[in-house]
Amino acid sequence: MASKRSKKSGEDDQTVENVTHQNHRVSSFPDEVLERVLVFVESHKDRSSVSLVCKDWYAAERWSRTRVFIGNCYSVSPEIVIRRFPNIRSVTLKGKPRFSDFDLVPPNWGADVFPWLLAFASAYPFLEELRLKRMTVTDESLEFLAKSFPRFRALSLVSCDGFSTDGLASVASHCRNLTELDIQENRIEDNGGSWLSCFPESFTSLEALNFANLRNEVNFDSLERLVSRCKSLKVLKVNKNVTLEQLQRLIVKAPQLTELGIGSFSQDLTVRQYADLESAFDSCNNLRILSGLWEVASICLPALYPACTNLTFLNLSYAVLQSFELAKLLSHCPLLRKLWVQDTVGDKGLEAVGNSCPLLEELRVFPAFPFDQDLLPEAGPGGVTESGFVAVSRGCPRLRYTLYFCHQMTNKAVAEVVRNCPGFTHFRLCIMNPCQPDYLTHEPMDEAFGAVVKTCPNLRRLSISGF
């Protein structure tokens, strides 16, 4: 017995010695080498895991981190962020909760970005990138930003409020190294399009420009000169006031575009104008993403077809298309991986998806009239149903992400969808009619979502509503 205890004690001592030796090896890992390795670790979660290994790794991760993501601006103070990470170059900051998009947050709720900018100006003078979502941003904040960070390169404002085009003019005037200006779905006071003329004539660094949600006309001459100068421009999203003739001129000036956001695609064109537009799209060999089309005329759509050959993402979430229009468009998109549409396409439109897009991995179907059932278009009652969903699954076996708004569904249909596409990672289904069960059997949808969980081993998000 004593011999066994002695042996056991010896094994424990050896284990402790091994652990101590391993910790010593980890902690003695050269800091310079570790920091250089960590540069290649981009995931926020992975970097957080690295910082938990030991004190040396914590310090190395602290000094080597250049990007920080803050999902709630009230979860931490700017001072704590600065103390934790002294060498930040890029900040992503989110403010108000998501339901603020539906006017469910009172005015002056908070989420003001200025205190953050004030703190960053002294701690991060070489800040290059700022991405804000649902934050309050004033013109004064944008002017302070433009003047305080001489190396600033990228500004993205999504669902923000409090500023006007005067603030954009400050950014255009002072940010001489700007590569990205992304203004998406903001509540912005549009004082006209003269802000584009504030970019210096010597400015050539822009790679992405998005002003799709501005209401007023922009100074097209300034826009055209800007696009002509910026030979590295890859992303361009224009608003509804840019005419098709103007769009054609921009495309000719920037054949290198990989992403294009079109405003209005509805206009009376002469035969010559239509031919010029079609020729311009035919030269867009690098185009991979197409979005916008806020207003569409069927007679103009064929001009788009030459640009669709290499598309991997088609965002039609603002386009009111009928099934035959979508079917013709998709027949020219053999490489499509992501598709966003409104439910005006109906089940026939979704059948076209299944027939034309065998590589599709993501499908989102949004309701065109979510709050008024009397406004449903001729796509049929309910817009899309279970038959359209099943048709997509039969033709798109690689489907792994879906957001599907419909007005009726069955347990059997959902079970078939996941059987055809077992690789789902995100399954989000919303039946628009409250408390709507399986409309054929009147049974709860328990079996449907049980089938999703059982059949999809890689599932990371399951979202249901409307039942």
GROMACS .gro file of C-alpha atoms in nm:
model
  467
    1MET     CA    1   0.000   0.000   0.000
    2ALA     CA    2   0.282   0.239   0.095
    3SER     CA    3   0.456   0.147  -0.228
    4LYS     CA    4   0.147   0.242  -0.429
    5ARG     CA    5   0.119   0.575  -0.245
    6SER     CA    6   0.487   0.643  -0.305
    7LYS     CA    7   0.444   0.567  -0.672
    8LYS     CA    8   0.135   0.786  -0.690
    9SER     CA    9   0.318   1.071  -0.516
   10GLY     CA   10   0.605   1.043  -0.759
   11GLU     CA   11   0.368   1.060  -1.056
   12ASP     CA   12   0.200   1.372  -0.911
   13ASP     CA   13   0.538   1.540  -0.861
   14GLN     CA   14   0.630   1.459  -1.218
   15THR     CA   15   0.298   1.601  -1.344
   16VAL     CA   16   0.351   1.926  -1.153
   17GLU     CA   17   0.703   1.949  -1.288
   18ASN     CA   18   0.578   1.897  -1.645
   19VAL     CA   19   0.306   2.162  -1.609
   20THR     CA   20   0.556   2.407  -1.459
   21HIS     CA   21   0.798   2.335  -1.742
   22GLN     CA   22   0.524   2.384  -2.002
   23ASN     CA   23   0.416   2.714  -1.845
   24HIS     CA   24   0.777   2.826  -1.844
   25ARG     CA   25   0.810   2.735  -2.212
   26VAL     CA   26   0.491   2.929  -2.297
   27SER     CA   27   0.591   3.235  -2.095
   28SER     CA   28   0.946   3.235  -2.231
   29PHE     CA   29   0.825   3.236  -2.593
   30PRO     CA   30   0.997   3.539  -2.754
   31ASP     CA   31   0.763   3.839  -2.740
   32GLU     CA   32   0.871   3.970  -3.079
   33VAL     CA   33   0.797   3.638  -3.249
   34LEU     CA   34   0.463   3.599  -3.074
   35GLU     CA   35   0.351   3.949  -3.167
   36ARG     CA   36   0.442   3.886  -3.531
   37VAL     CA   37   0.242   3.563  -3.530
   38LEU     CA   38  -0.060   3.729  -3.370
   39VAL     CA   39  -0.076   3.979  -3.654
   40PHE     CA   40  -0.223   3.698  -3.864
   41VAL     CA   41  -0.496   3.616  -3.609
   42GLU     CA   42  -0.788   3.835  -3.718
   43SER     CA   43  -1.086   3.681  -3.538
   44HIS     CA   44  -1.185   3.877  -3.228
   45LYS     CA   45  -1.281   3.556  -3.049
   46ASP     CA   46  -0.952   3.388  -3.131
   47ARG     CA   47  -0.753   3.686  -3.009
   48SER     CA   48  -0.954   3.693  -2.687
   49SER     CA   49  -0.872   3.326  -2.636
   50VAL     CA   50  -0.503   3.397  -2.692
   51SER     CA   51  -0.506   3.667  -2.424
   52LEU     CA   52  -0.627   3.411  -2.166
   53VAL     CA   53  -0.332   3.172  -2.205
   54CYS     CA   54  -0.092   3.349  -1.970
   55LYS     CA   55   0.031   3.696  -1.875
   56ASP     CA   56   0.295   3.704  -2.146
   57TRP     CA   57   0.043   3.616  -2.415
   58TYR     CA   58  -0.200   3.869  -2.269
   59ALA     CA   59   0.065   4.138  -2.303
   60ALA     CA   60   0.163   4.030  -2.653
   61GLU     CA   61  -0.198   4.030  -2.768
   62ARG     CA   62  -0.249   4.370  -2.607
   63TRP     CA   63   0.039   4.535  -2.789
   64SER     CA   64  -0.017   4.364  -3.125
   65ARG     CA   65  -0.391   4.425  -3.157
   66THR     CA   66  -0.480   4.694  -3.409
   67ARG     CA   67  -0.855   4.632  -3.448
   68VAL     CA   68  -1.127   4.634  -3.184
   69PHE     CA   69  -1.498   4.552  -3.202
   70ILE     CA   70  -1.734   4.695  -2.940
   71GLY     CA   71  -2.085   4.555  -2.972
   72ASN     CA   72  -2.237   4.793  -2.716
   73CYS     CA   73  -2.097   5.141  -2.664
   74TYR     CA   74  -2.218   5.134  -2.303
   75SER     CA   75  -2.051   4.804  -2.216
   76VAL     CA   76  -1.711   4.966  -2.175
   77SER     CA   77  -1.570   5.319  -2.154
   78PRO     CA   78  -1.325   5.468  -2.406
   79GLU     CA   79  -1.067   5.497  -2.129
   80ILE     CA   80  -1.079   5.124  -2.055
   81VAL     CA   81  -1.042   5.041  -2.424
   82ILE     CA   82  -0.741   5.272  -2.452
   83ARG     CA   83  -0.580   5.126  -2.142
   84ARG     CA   84  -0.634   4.770  -2.267
   85PHE     CA   85  -0.523   4.826  -2.629
   86PRO     CA   86  -0.270   5.106  -2.688
   87ASN     CA   87  -0.210   5.053  -3.062
   88ILE     CA   88  -0.555   5.045  -3.219
   89ARG     CA   89  -0.592   5.151  -3.583
   90SER     CA   90  -0.948   5.034  -3.654
   91VAL     CA   91  -1.262   5.063  -3.436
   92THR     CA   92  -1.607   4.913  -3.491
   93LEU     CA   93  -1.863   5.057  -3.251
   94LYS     CA   94  -2.234   4.980  -3.213
   95GLY     CA   95  -2.477   5.196  -3.020
   96LYS     CA   96  -2.855   5.182  -2.997
   97PRO     CA   97  -3.040   4.848  -2.980
   98ARG     CA   98  -3.171   4.696  -3.299
   99PHE     CA   99  -3.533   4.793  -3.234
  100SER     CA  100  -3.433   5.157  -3.276
  101ASP     CA  101  -3.464   5.085  -3.649
  102PHE     CA  102  -3.840   5.070  -3.592
  103ASP     CA  103  -3.865   5.400  -3.399
  104LEU     CA  104  -3.898   5.218  -3.066
  105VAL     CA  105  -3.621   5.418  -2.898
  106PRO     CA  106  -3.702   5.771  -2.773
  107PRO     CA  107  -3.521   6.073  -2.922
  108ASN     CA  108  -3.194   6.176  -2.757
  109TRP     CA  109  -3.152   5.824  -2.619
  110GLY     CA  110  -2.775   5.851  -2.635
  111ALA     CA  111  -2.501   5.658  -2.816
  112ASP     CA  112  -2.314   5.978  -2.901
  113VAL     CA  113  -1.984   5.907  -3.072
  114PHE     CA  114  -1.816   6.237  -2.978
  115PRO     CA  115  -1.682   6.127  -2.633
  116TRP     CA  116  -1.518   5.831  -2.805
  117LEU     CA  117  -1.358   6.052  -3.069
  118LEU     CA  118  -1.234   6.293  -2.804
  119ALA     CA  119  -1.062   6.010  -2.617
  120PHE     CA  120  -0.924   5.849  -2.932
  121ALA     CA  121  -0.775   6.176  -3.061
  122SER     CA  122  -0.508   6.177  -2.790
  123ALA     CA  123  -0.459   5.801  -2.754
  124TYR     CA  124  -0.493   5.689  -3.117
  125PRO     CA  125  -0.367   5.979  -3.334
  126PHE     CA  126  -0.300   5.732  -3.616
  127LEU     CA  127  -0.653   5.587  -3.622
  128GLU     CA  128  -0.730   5.479  -3.979
  129GLU     CA  129  -1.073   5.320  -3.974
  130LEU     CA  130  -1.404   5.385  -3.795
  131ARG     CA  131  -1.720   5.180  -3.845
  132LEU     CA  132  -2.030   5.298  -3.660
  133LYS     CA  133  -2.375   5.141  -3.638
  134ARG     CA  134  -2.679   5.302  -3.475
  135MET     CA  135  -2.469   5.581  -3.325
  136THR     CA  136  -2.552   5.950  -3.301
  137VAL     CA  137  -2.303   6.136  -3.518
  138THR     CA  138  -2.314   6.516  -3.551
  139ASP     CA  139  -2.154   6.734  -3.816
  140GLU     CA  140  -1.922   6.861  -3.544
  141SER     CA  141  -1.815   6.503  -3.472
  142LEU     CA  142  -1.738   6.441  -3.839
  143GLU     CA  143  -1.539   6.764  -3.863
  144PHE     CA  144  -1.345   6.673  -3.548
  145LEU     CA  145  -1.279   6.327  -3.691
  146ALA     CA  146  -1.157   6.465  -4.022
  147LYS     CA  147  -0.916   6.710  -3.859
  148SER     CA  148  -0.785   6.495  -3.572
  149PHE     CA  149  -0.666   6.182  -3.752
  150PRO     CA  150  -0.421   6.263  -4.035
  151ARG     CA  151  -0.396   5.902  -4.156
  152PHE     CA  152  -0.769   5.834  -4.154
  153ARG     CA  153  -0.873   5.602  -4.439
  154ALA     CA  154  -1.218   5.444  -4.393
  155LEU     CA  155  -1.552   5.569  -4.258
  156SER     CA  156  -1.865   5.353  -4.247
  157LEU     CA  157  -2.191   5.488  -4.104
  158VAL     CA  158  -2.481   5.242  -4.090
  159SER     CA  159  -2.821   5.334  -3.942
  160CYS     CA  160  -2.673   5.642  -3.773
  161ASP     CA  161  -2.839   5.978  -3.718
  162GLY     CA  162  -2.769   6.340  -3.627
  163PHE     CA  163  -2.554   6.454  -3.918
  164SER     CA  164  -2.596   6.615  -4.258
  165THR     CA  165  -2.411   6.633  -4.587
  166ASP     CA  166  -2.217   6.926  -4.437
  167GLY     CA  167  -2.039   6.672  -4.217
  168LEU     CA  168  -1.959   6.464  -4.525
  169ALA     CA  169  -1.812   6.776  -4.683
  170SER     CA  170  -1.570   6.804  -4.389
  171VAL     CA  171  -1.461   6.443  -4.440
  172ALA     CA  172  -1.414   6.499  -4.813
  173SER     CA  173  -1.212   6.816  -4.754
  174HIS     CA  174  -0.972   6.696  -4.486
  175CYS     CA  175  -0.930   6.317  -4.517
  176ARG     CA  176  -0.666   6.315  -4.791
  177ASN     CA  177  -0.597   5.939  -4.761
  178LEU     CA  178  -0.961   5.826  -4.763
  179THR     CA  179  -1.021   5.489  -4.930
  180GLU     CA  180  -1.377   5.416  -4.814
  181LEU     CA  181  -1.685   5.631  -4.752
  182ASP     CA  182  -1.991   5.416  -4.682
  183ILE     CA  183  -2.316   5.593  -4.593
  184GLN     CA  184  -2.584   5.325  -4.553
  185GLU     CA  185  -2.944   5.360  -4.428
  186ASN     CA  186  -2.877   5.667  -4.214
  187ARG     CA  187  -3.114   5.939  -4.104
  188ILE     CA  188  -2.924   6.218  -4.266
  189GLU     CA  189  -3.017   6.577  -4.343
  190ASP     CA  190  -2.949   6.611  -4.713
  191ASN     CA  191  -2.841   6.968  -4.788
  192GLY     CA  192  -2.760   6.895  -5.150
  193GLY     CA  193  -2.490   6.720  -5.349
  194SER     CA  194  -2.221   6.987  -5.341
  195TRP     CA  195  -2.027   6.789  -5.077
  196LEU     CA  196  -1.876   6.576  -5.354
  197SER     CA  197  -1.701   6.883  -5.493
  198CYS     CA  198  -1.507   6.910  -5.164
  199PHE     CA  199  -1.277   6.624  -5.264
  200PRO     CA  200  -0.952   6.789  -5.383
  201GLU     CA  201  -0.871   6.755  -5.752
  202SER     CA  202  -0.551   6.577  -5.649
  203PHE     CA  203  -0.746   6.315  -5.450
  204THR     CA  204  -0.715   5.966  -5.607
  205SER     CA  205  -0.720   5.708  -5.325
  206LEU     CA  206  -1.092   5.622  -5.303
  207GLU     CA  207  -1.174   5.251  -5.333
  208ALA     CA  208  -1.536   5.241  -5.210
  209LEU     CA  209  -1.811   5.505  -5.227
  210ASN     CA  210  -2.170   5.449  -5.116
  211PHE     CA  211  -2.427   5.729  -5.102
  212ALA     CA  212  -2.730   5.521  -5.203
  213ASN     CA  213  -2.964   5.651  -4.933
  214LEU     CA  214  -2.917   6.025  -4.999
  215ARG     CA  215  -3.239   6.181  -5.128
  216ASN     CA  216  -3.123   6.480  -5.332
  217GLU     CA  217  -2.927   6.505  -5.652
  218VAL     CA  218  -2.551   6.507  -5.626
  219ASN     CA  219  -2.317   6.723  -5.828
  220PHE     CA  220  -2.269   6.480  -6.113
  221ASP     CA  221  -1.975   6.661  -6.269
  222SER     CA  222  -1.787   6.632  -5.938
  223LEU     CA  223  -1.888   6.266  -5.908
  224GLU     CA  224  -1.774   6.185  -6.260
  225ARG     CA  225  -1.438   6.355  -6.211
  226LEU     CA  226  -1.392   6.172  -5.880
  227VAL     CA  227  -1.468   5.834  -6.036
  228SER     CA  228  -1.234   5.910  -6.326
  229ARG     CA  229  -0.945   6.001  -6.095
  230CYS     CA  230  -0.978   5.707  -5.856
  231LYS     CA  231  -0.840   5.419  -6.062
  232SER     CA  232  -0.859   5.183  -5.761
  233LEU     CA  233  -1.234   5.236  -5.712
  234LYS     CA  234  -1.393   4.891  -5.666
  235VAL     CA  235  -1.728   4.971  -5.499
  236LEU     CA  236  -1.974   5.236  -5.618
  237LYS     CA  237  -2.333   5.270  -5.495
  238VAL     CA  238  -2.533   5.566  -5.623
  239ASN     CA  239  -2.874   5.705  -5.527
  240LYS     CA  240  -3.200   5.719  -5.720
  241ASN     CA  241  -3.127   6.059  -5.871
  242VAL     CA  242  -2.842   5.932  -6.088
  243THR     CA  243  -2.996   5.878  -6.432
  244LEU     CA  244  -2.922   5.582  -6.656
  245GLU     CA  245  -2.723   5.803  -6.896
  246GLN     CA  246  -2.513   5.922  -6.602
  247LEU     CA  247  -2.475   5.566  -6.474
  248GLN     CA  248  -2.350   5.460  -6.816
  249ARG     CA  249  -2.087   5.734  -6.813
  250LEU     CA  250  -1.969   5.629  -6.466
  251ILE     CA  251  -1.941   5.263  -6.564
  252VAL     CA  252  -1.735   5.351  -6.870
  253LYS     CA  253  -1.500   5.551  -6.648
  254ALA     CA  254  -1.467   5.261  -6.397
  255PRO     CA  255  -1.466   4.921  -6.572
  256GLN     CA  256  -1.266   4.783  -6.277
  257LEU     CA  257  -1.571   4.791  -6.044
  258THR     CA  258  -1.640   4.469  -5.851
  259GLU     CA  259  -1.954   4.598  -5.675
  260LEU     CA  260  -2.219   4.829  -5.819
  261GLY     CA  261  -2.525   4.973  -5.648
  262ILE     CA  262  -2.780   5.108  -5.896
  263GLY     CA  263  -3.040   5.367  -5.797
  264SER     CA  264  -3.328   5.396  -6.041
  265PHE     CA  265  -3.343   5.158  -6.337
  266SER     CA  266  -3.657   5.301  -6.489
  267GLN     CA  267  -3.625   5.558  -6.766
  268ASP     CA  268  -3.734   5.620  -7.124
  269LEU     CA  269  -3.427   5.558  -7.336
  270THR     CA  270  -3.363   5.609  -7.704
  271VAL     CA  271  -3.229   5.317  -7.904
  272ARG     CA  272  -2.883   5.474  -7.896
  273GLN     CA  273  -2.894   5.533  -7.519
  274TYR     CA  274  -3.004   5.175  -7.456
  275ALA     CA  275  -2.726   5.038  -7.676
  276ASP     CA  276  -2.467   5.251  -7.495
  277LEU     CA  277  -2.594   5.132  -7.156
  278GLU     CA  278  -2.585   4.767  -7.262
  279SER     CA  279  -2.234   4.811  -7.401
  280ALA     CA  280  -2.119   4.969  -7.074
  281PHE     CA  281  -2.250   4.674  -6.872
  282ASP     CA  282  -2.090   4.436  -7.119
  283SER     CA  283  -1.751   4.581  -7.024
  284CYS     CA  284  -1.804   4.510  -6.651
  285ASN     CA  285  -1.609   4.184  -6.653
  286ASN     CA  286  -1.499   4.221  -6.291
  287LEU     CA  287  -1.845   4.281  -6.143
  288ARG     CA  288  -1.927   4.035  -5.864
  289ILE     CA  289  -2.196   4.214  -5.660
  290LEU     CA  290  -2.501   4.402  -5.788
  291SER     CA  291  -2.752   4.582  -5.567
  292GLY     CA  292  -3.008   4.862  -5.560
  293LEU     CA  293  -3.257   4.886  -5.848
  294TRP     CA  294  -3.501   5.084  -5.633
  295GLU     CA  295  -3.723   5.144  -5.935
  296VAL     CA  296  -3.722   4.896  -6.222
  297ALA     CA  297  -3.873   4.902  -6.570
  298SER     CA  298  -3.895   4.563  -6.741
  299ILE     CA  299  -3.794   4.713  -7.073
  300CYS     CA  300  -3.459   4.826  -6.925
  301LEU     CA  301  -3.365   4.503  -6.746
  302PRO     CA  302  -3.211   4.322  -7.047
  303ALA     CA  303  -2.937   4.586  -7.054
  304LEU     CA  304  -2.815   4.435  -6.725
  305TYR     CA  305  -2.780   4.081  -6.855
  306PRO     CA  306  -2.421   4.112  -6.988
  307ALA     CA  307  -2.299   4.214  -6.641
  308CYS     CA  308  -2.454   3.914  -6.466
  309THR     CA  309  -2.224   3.639  -6.593
  310ASN     CA  310  -1.979   3.653  -6.302
  311LEU     CA  311  -2.213   3.775  -6.027
  312THR     CA  312  -2.189   3.592  -5.694
  313PHE     CA  313  -2.423   3.822  -5.496
  314LEU     CA  314  -2.744   3.979  -5.625
  315ASN     CA  315  -2.916   4.209  -5.375
  316LEU     CA  316  -3.270   4.287  -5.492
  317SER     CA  317  -3.408   4.358  -5.145
  318TYR     CA  318  -3.529   4.702  -5.261
  319ALA     CA  319  -3.645   4.596  -5.607
  320VAL     CA  320  -4.011   4.515  -5.667
  321LEU     CA  321  -3.976   4.245  -5.932
  322GLN     CA  322  -4.232   4.002  -6.065
  323SER     CA  323  -4.159   3.633  -6.118
  324PHE     CA  324  -4.097   3.654  -6.494
  325GLU     CA  325  -3.854   3.944  -6.449
  326LEU     CA  326  -3.653   3.755  -6.189
  327ALA     CA  327  -3.655   3.436  -6.397
  328LYS     CA  328  -3.505   3.612  -6.699
  329LEU     CA  329  -3.244   3.788  -6.486
  330LEU     CA  330  -3.135   3.472  -6.303
  331SER     CA  331  -3.090   3.279  -6.626
  332HIS     CA  332  -2.782   3.497  -6.678
  333CYS     CA  333  -2.640   3.440  -6.326
  334PRO     CA  334  -2.491   3.087  -6.326
  335LEU     CA  335  -2.236   3.157  -6.049
  336LEU     CA  336  -2.471   3.315  -5.796
  337ARG     CA  337  -2.400   3.231  -5.429
  338LYS     CA  338  -2.616   3.489  -5.249
  339LEU     CA  339  -2.960   3.620  -5.343
  340TRP     CA  340  -3.181   3.870  -5.162
  341VAL     CA  341  -3.529   3.936  -5.304
  342GLN     CA  342  -3.871   4.066  -5.208
  343ASP     CA  343  -4.165   3.830  -5.192
  344THR     CA  344  -4.324   4.000  -5.495
  345VAL     CA  345  -4.138   3.739  -5.702
  346GLY     CA  346  -4.382   3.477  -5.574
  347ASP     CA  347  -4.338   3.103  -5.578
  348LYS     CA  348  -4.282   3.108  -5.954
  349GLY     CA  349  -3.984   3.335  -5.904
  350LEU     CA  350  -3.841   3.101  -5.642
  351GLU     CA  351  -3.886   2.810  -5.882
  352ALA     CA  352  -3.662   3.004  -6.119
  353VAL     CA  353  -3.405   3.032  -5.840
  354GLY     CA  354  -3.403   2.654  -5.805
  355ASN     CA  355  -3.370   2.608  -6.180
  356SER     CA  356  -3.097   2.866  -6.242
  357CYS     CA  357  -2.878   2.887  -5.930
  358PRO     CA  358  -2.729   2.545  -5.841
  359LEU     CA  359  -2.442   2.706  -5.644
  360LEU     CA  360  -2.667   2.919  -5.421
  361GLU     CA  361  -2.563   2.923  -5.054
  362GLU     CA  362  -2.772   3.206  -4.910
  363LEU     CA  363  -3.132   3.312  -4.976
  364ARG     CA  364  -3.320   3.595  -4.810
  365VAL     CA  365  -3.681   3.669  -4.898
  366PHE     CA  366  -3.815   3.995  -4.752
  367PRO     CA  367  -4.181   4.105  -4.730
  368ALA     CA  368  -4.266   4.389  -4.967
  369PHE     CA  369  -4.573   4.489  -4.764
  370PRO     CA  370  -4.517   4.356  -4.411
  371PHE     CA  371  -4.782   4.567  -4.239
  372ASP     CA  372  -5.067   4.577  -4.489
  373GLN     CA  373  -5.213   4.253  -4.619
  374ASP     CA  374  -5.442   4.446  -4.857
  375LEU     CA  375  -5.139   4.570  -5.052
  376LEU     CA  376  -5.012   4.228  -5.152
  377PRO     CA  377  -4.925   4.236  -5.525
  378GLU     CA  378  -5.036   4.008  -5.802
  379ALA     CA  379  -4.768   3.757  -5.702
  380GLY     CA  380  -5.056   3.592  -5.524
  381PRO     CA  381  -5.200   3.586  -5.173
  382GLY     CA  382  -4.922   3.559  -4.923
  383GLY     CA  383  -4.641   3.652  -5.165
  384VAL     CA  384  -4.440   3.330  -5.121
  385THR     CA  385  -4.541   3.002  -4.964
  386GLU     CA  386  -4.397   2.664  -4.876
  387SER     CA  387  -4.394   2.550  -5.239
  388GLY     CA  388  -4.141   2.818  -5.335
  389PHE     CA  389  -3.921   2.723  -5.041
  390VAL     CA  390  -3.925   2.357  -5.141
  391ALA     CA  391  -3.852   2.443  -5.504
  392VAL     CA  392  -3.539   2.634  -5.402
  393SER     CA  393  -3.417   2.348  -5.183
  394ARG     CA  394  -3.455   2.096  -5.464
  395GLY     CA  395  -3.239   2.298  -5.701
  396CYS     CA  396  -2.991   2.448  -5.453
  397PRO     CA  397  -2.842   2.166  -5.241
  398ARG     CA  398  -2.561   2.392  -5.112
  399LEU     CA  399  -2.804   2.626  -4.937
  400ARG     CA  400  -2.678   2.695  -4.584
  401TYR     CA  401  -2.834   3.030  -4.487
  402THR     CA  402  -3.196   3.134  -4.522
  403LEU     CA  403  -3.414   3.418  -4.401
  404TYR     CA  404  -3.762   3.344  -4.530
  405PHE     CA  405  -4.069   3.561  -4.472
  406CYS     CA  406  -4.387   3.390  -4.582
  407HIS     CA  407  -4.759   3.382  -4.508
  408GLN     CA  408  -4.803   3.007  -4.476
  409MET     CA  409  -4.588   2.700  -4.410
  410THR     CA  410  -4.619   2.330  -4.332
  411ASN     CA  411  -4.423   2.083  -4.123
  412LYS     CA  412  -4.380   1.858  -4.424
  413ALA     CA  413  -4.231   2.137  -4.636
  414VAL     CA  414  -3.971   2.237  -4.377
  415ALA     CA  415  -3.873   1.874  -4.329
  416GLU     CA  416  -3.819   1.835  -4.704
  417VAL     CA  417  -3.620   2.159  -4.726
  418VAL     CA  418  -3.368   2.051  -4.463
  419ARG     CA  419  -3.355   1.700  -4.607
  420ASN     CA  420  -3.255   1.850  -4.942
  421CYS     CA  421  -3.013   2.098  -4.778
  422PRO     CA  422  -2.866   1.941  -4.462
  423GLY     CA  423  -2.579   2.192  -4.452
  424PHE     CA  424  -2.783   2.475  -4.300
  425THR     CA  425  -2.594   2.690  -4.049
  426HIS     CA  426  -2.859   2.964  -4.024
  427PHE     CA  427  -3.229   2.886  -4.052
  428ARG     CA  428  -3.459   3.183  -3.998
  429LEU     CA  429  -3.826   3.141  -4.081
  430CYS     CA  430  -4.097   3.398  -4.016
  431ILE     CA  431  -4.464   3.326  -4.081
  432MET     CA  432  -4.618   3.671  -4.112
  433ASN     CA  433  -4.960   3.576  -3.979
  434PRO     CA  434  -4.945   3.570  -3.596
  435CYS     CA  435  -4.997   3.228  -3.436
  436GLN     CA  436  -5.020   3.059  -3.775
  437PRO     CA  437  -4.974   2.678  -3.744
  438ASP     CA  438  -4.932   2.428  -4.025
  439TYR     CA  439  -5.211   2.560  -4.247
  440LEU     CA  440  -5.296   2.214  -4.384
  441THR     CA  441  -5.298   2.002  -4.068
  442HIS     CA  442  -5.351   2.287  -3.818
  443GLU     CA  443  -5.080   2.127  -3.604
  444PRO     CA  444  -4.806   2.332  -3.435
  445MET     CA  445  -4.479   2.367  -3.625
  446ASP     CA  446  -4.291   2.161  -3.367
  447GLU     CA  447  -4.213   1.878  -3.609
  448ALA     CA  448  -4.072   2.121  -3.862
  449PHE     CA  449  -3.819   2.275  -3.630
  450GLY     CA  450  -3.743   1.941  -3.474
  451ALA     CA  451  -3.647   1.826  -3.823
  452VAL     CA  452  -3.418   2.127  -3.865
  453VAL     CA  453  -3.232   2.048  -3.543
  454LYS     CA  454  -3.203   1.676  -3.619
  455THR     CA  455  -3.103   1.707  -3.983
  456CYS     CA  456  -2.860   2.001  -3.978
  457PRO     CA  457  -2.553   1.914  -3.765
  458ASN     CA  458  -2.379   2.246  -3.845
  459LEU     CA  459  -2.670   2.463  -3.732
  460ARG     CA  460  -2.559   2.775  -3.544
  461ARG     CA  461  -2.872   2.989  -3.553
  462LEU     CA  462  -3.238   2.886  -3.548
  463SER     CA  463  -3.488   3.168  -3.550
  464ILE     CA  464  -3.866   3.136  -3.557
  465SER     CA  465  -4.140   3.394  -3.522
  466GLY     CA  466  -4.505   3.442  -3.602
  467PHE     CA  467  -4.630   3.121  -3.443
   0.00000   0.00000   0.00000
